[in-house]
Amino acid sequence: MSESASDVPRLPAADVAAKGSVRSSRFLGRLLRQRSLLIWGTVVGIIALSAVLAPLLSPFDPDTGVLADSFAPPSTEHWLGADRYGRDVLTRVLYGGQVALLAAVQAVAIALGIGVPAGLAIGYAGGWLDRILMRLVDGVMSVPFLVLAIAVIAALGPGLHNAMAVVGIVYAMSVLRLVRGEVLSAKEELYVDGLKVSGAGGPRILFRHILNNIAPPIIVQATLMFATAIVAEATLSYLGLGVTQPTASWGSMLSEAQATIRQNFFLAVPPGIAIFITVLGINQVGEGLRDLFSREITVGRLGLNVVRKTRPTASEREIFAGEPDQPSALEVRDLSVSFPQAGGQRVQVVQNVDLRLRRGELLCLVGESGSGKSVTAMSMLGLVSHPGVVTASSVRLGDEEISGLDFKAMRSIRGNRIGVVFQDPLASLNPTFTVGNQMCEAIMEHRDVPRREARRLTIDLFERVGIPNPEQRLDDYPFQFSGGMAQRVMIAMALSCDPEVLVADEPTTALDVTVQKQILDLLVGLRDERGLSILLITHDLGVVAEVGDTVATMYAGQIVESGPVAEVFAQPRHPYTQGLLDSIPRNVAPAGALPSIRGTVPQPIDWPVGCRFADRCDFATDACRRSPVPLAPTVDPGHSTRCVRVDELRLAGIGDEQSQVAAVLSRASGRDGVA
Ligand SMILES: Nc1ncnc2c1ncn2[C@@H]1O[C@H](COP(=O)(O)OP(=O)(O)OP(=O)(O)O)[C@@H](O)[C@H]1O
């Protein structure tokens, strides 16, 4: 039971303020579309209501009967007949429902009352307390609850409350396990670190934030436990350990029916059906809730509202005007991304980004860590996780507008038209399946081909990305691949859908320089042969010099400069780009301290009104700090900058030609051919 409930993903780093009424109405909308959940919820509701209203619905006393009616068959007076003591069976089934539901409520309340706080505390505290208590829990859970119930009842005497208390305590152990597991992983979330840093105490973090995020699996667990508690009550009463005569309960009715089965076998049918339908109904409700929460969370995590389309502002500049008239492969306008911070307020981490990747071009997105490169690229693909919010006035893939598309449509685009390669290939592959298996699955997901054909395509792709002996390597597991080879597998996987655009997020960062060079050569080869348009995220300007056609520099969530690589490197138009170029280690300068940009990137919450780089810039004046600086075209075609002093400054680059730049950088960094 705990396994199925824990399949429900936790709500990710969500903040109460971030949810609000829009989310609740979306949730309600999905709830109303869950037909099975609604039908079974209604069935369970009717059963519960008829149990509660039993005294109104039935004129008979459940515990006393008329002996003359003993074993009476179903009739207009006794719809389901009468038992051996002449008691109305339907009345006893209705009252038995009361007992079953009350018993289940008691067990579940005890389970949650003990399991949730204990799981929260143990998971949050960790350490020796966690180790000792978890061994204890394992011990309790290894004893069948019936044995425990018999032991407790032997000590305290029979009775429904004692029996269900035992059931509740046993269930509490599985709730505790579930909650503890959820807390352990929730503790790793960034928002918890943020809360700790902001001074929030343990109880507040646990009850206000973590508990809120892990509520869905607990709710599902509680529902499923409710169903098993009903079965437990029936079993214990059947054995005479729960409800005692003459009180009506479904278990005790079965027990009586068994004693008189020769005289009237039908007496076992009504309580049997009551148990069956109630348990089935509650389980179906549990399953439905799990689906509901899973969909809600998956959808949120992957960003169902992938990019919320905003209206182009009246003043939106023709930022790409004057650029070479080459069709766009991927283009974004006025893209902003925000996340809620600890405390509830939303902060933009990427702001008003305009970016254009032309067909067959390799565009490098560079900038210091935290400047917003990955969030920008992922948001264009609808991969910013909930509770991030992405807005843009336009995201175009080729000729198609993809902002505002729903999750399903975006998923199909990601799978078929855009390939993505991440930094750590081994983390992106499932260690328990062979790479061939994973490749074939990926191909079959997007193309209607049989496995044999998928395998043949995989071999072709492996050959193309330079994996030697592809046929044999298909049957290897990810751990049998070196970092470079695993990255080739990831590139092959990204190419399996024959995409128009490849987004590569720092694909060579984890690799040594020789392998870096091979992977970069592979990307360049793909651009040249297939006309693939590549958005390459990197912080290595040497890589940009080596492979980039165009470059966009990001700083503090904004593009501050963009243009052809050779031109930007020869004559940067923004002091930040110049600072990055200066900071590249090269042995053309005499020995001494390596130049670096003073200061650090400001946090999104501290971004200044004017130029965000002003505090680190040697050329900043009051004018720079006064008001936001727009990204504006320079006199050079296709070259834009976000600097108010662009016309006055003559910033030094590091060469006239891109090839020279690459040569300088490669010599300087000692990498053979890779700058
Ligand atoms: N899920 C998130 N929740 C809150 N803030 C986030 C989240 N993801 C990213 N950020 C913030 O967005 C900003 C940009 O992050 P991003 O990862 O895009 O930077 P980057 O330039 O790619 O850095 P790196 O080179 O280190 O990957 C950072 O301030 C980061 O803290």
XYZ file of C-alpha atoms and ligand atoms in Angstrom, residues 13 189-191 337-341 347-350 366-378 384-388 423 505-506 537-539 554 557 601-604 607, ligand 1:
75
model
C 8.993 23.361 -4.308
C 14.882 20.786 -2.428
C 16.389 24.218 -2.843
C 13.396 25.939 -1.334
C 10.783 33.621 -16.163
C 9.914 34.013 -12.507
C 10.074 31.792 -9.440
C 8.563 32.317 -6.012
C 11.127 32.937 -3.299
C 11.175 37.125 -8.569
C 12.077 37.279 -12.230
C 15.302 35.409 -12.946
C 15.158 35.968 -16.705
C 27.423 32.501 -22.663
C 27.564 34.111 -19.251
C 28.664 33.534 -15.691
C 26.968 30.977 -13.533
C 23.489 32.060 -12.510
C 23.073 34.509 -15.382
C 20.005 32.615 -16.630
C 21.324 30.644 -19.621
C 19.788 27.290 -18.739
C 16.495 28.746 -17.553
C 16.218 30.696 -20.819
C 16.828 27.639 -22.981
C 14.660 25.307 -20.922
C 10.894 25.016 -16.578
C 9.629 23.250 -13.543
C 6.658 24.294 -11.509
C 6.305 26.758 -9.788
C 8.301 28.689 -12.357
C 25.564 18.333 -19.197
C 23.237 22.679 -22.259
C 26.945 22.640 -21.392
C 24.953 26.873 -23.720
C 28.439 27.277 -22.393
C 30.486 29.432 -20.091
C 23.770 36.899 -20.737
C 18.820 37.457 -16.552
C 26.612 38.670 -10.249
C 23.814 40.245 -8.162
C 20.996 37.995 -7.005
C 17.737 38.414 -8.935
C 18.898 43.649 -9.516
N 13.763 26.029 -9.840
C 14.241 27.216 -9.520
N 13.719 27.911 -8.489
C 14.181 29.136 -8.162
N 15.182 29.762 -8.813
C 15.744 29.117 -9.843
C 15.312 27.816 -10.252
N 16.062 27.437 -11.321
C 16.931 28.456 -11.552
N 16.732 29.451 -10.666
C 17.469 30.721 -10.597
O 17.519 31.273 -11.899
C 18.752 31.928 -12.092
C 19.362 31.465 -13.388
O 19.734 30.082 -13.273
P 20.368 29.284 -14.501
O 20.517 27.875 -14.069
O 19.603 29.557 -15.719
O 21.789 29.955 -14.638
P 22.929 29.537 -15.624
O 23.385 30.790 -16.255
O 22.502 28.453 -16.526
O 24.014 29.020 -14.592
P 24.963 27.741 -14.676
O 25.991 28.070 -15.714
O 25.530 27.664 -13.307
O 24.089 26.588 -15.038
C 19.609 31.641 -10.878
O 19.552 32.773 -10.029
C 18.920 30.465 -10.242
O 19.088 30.496 -8.844
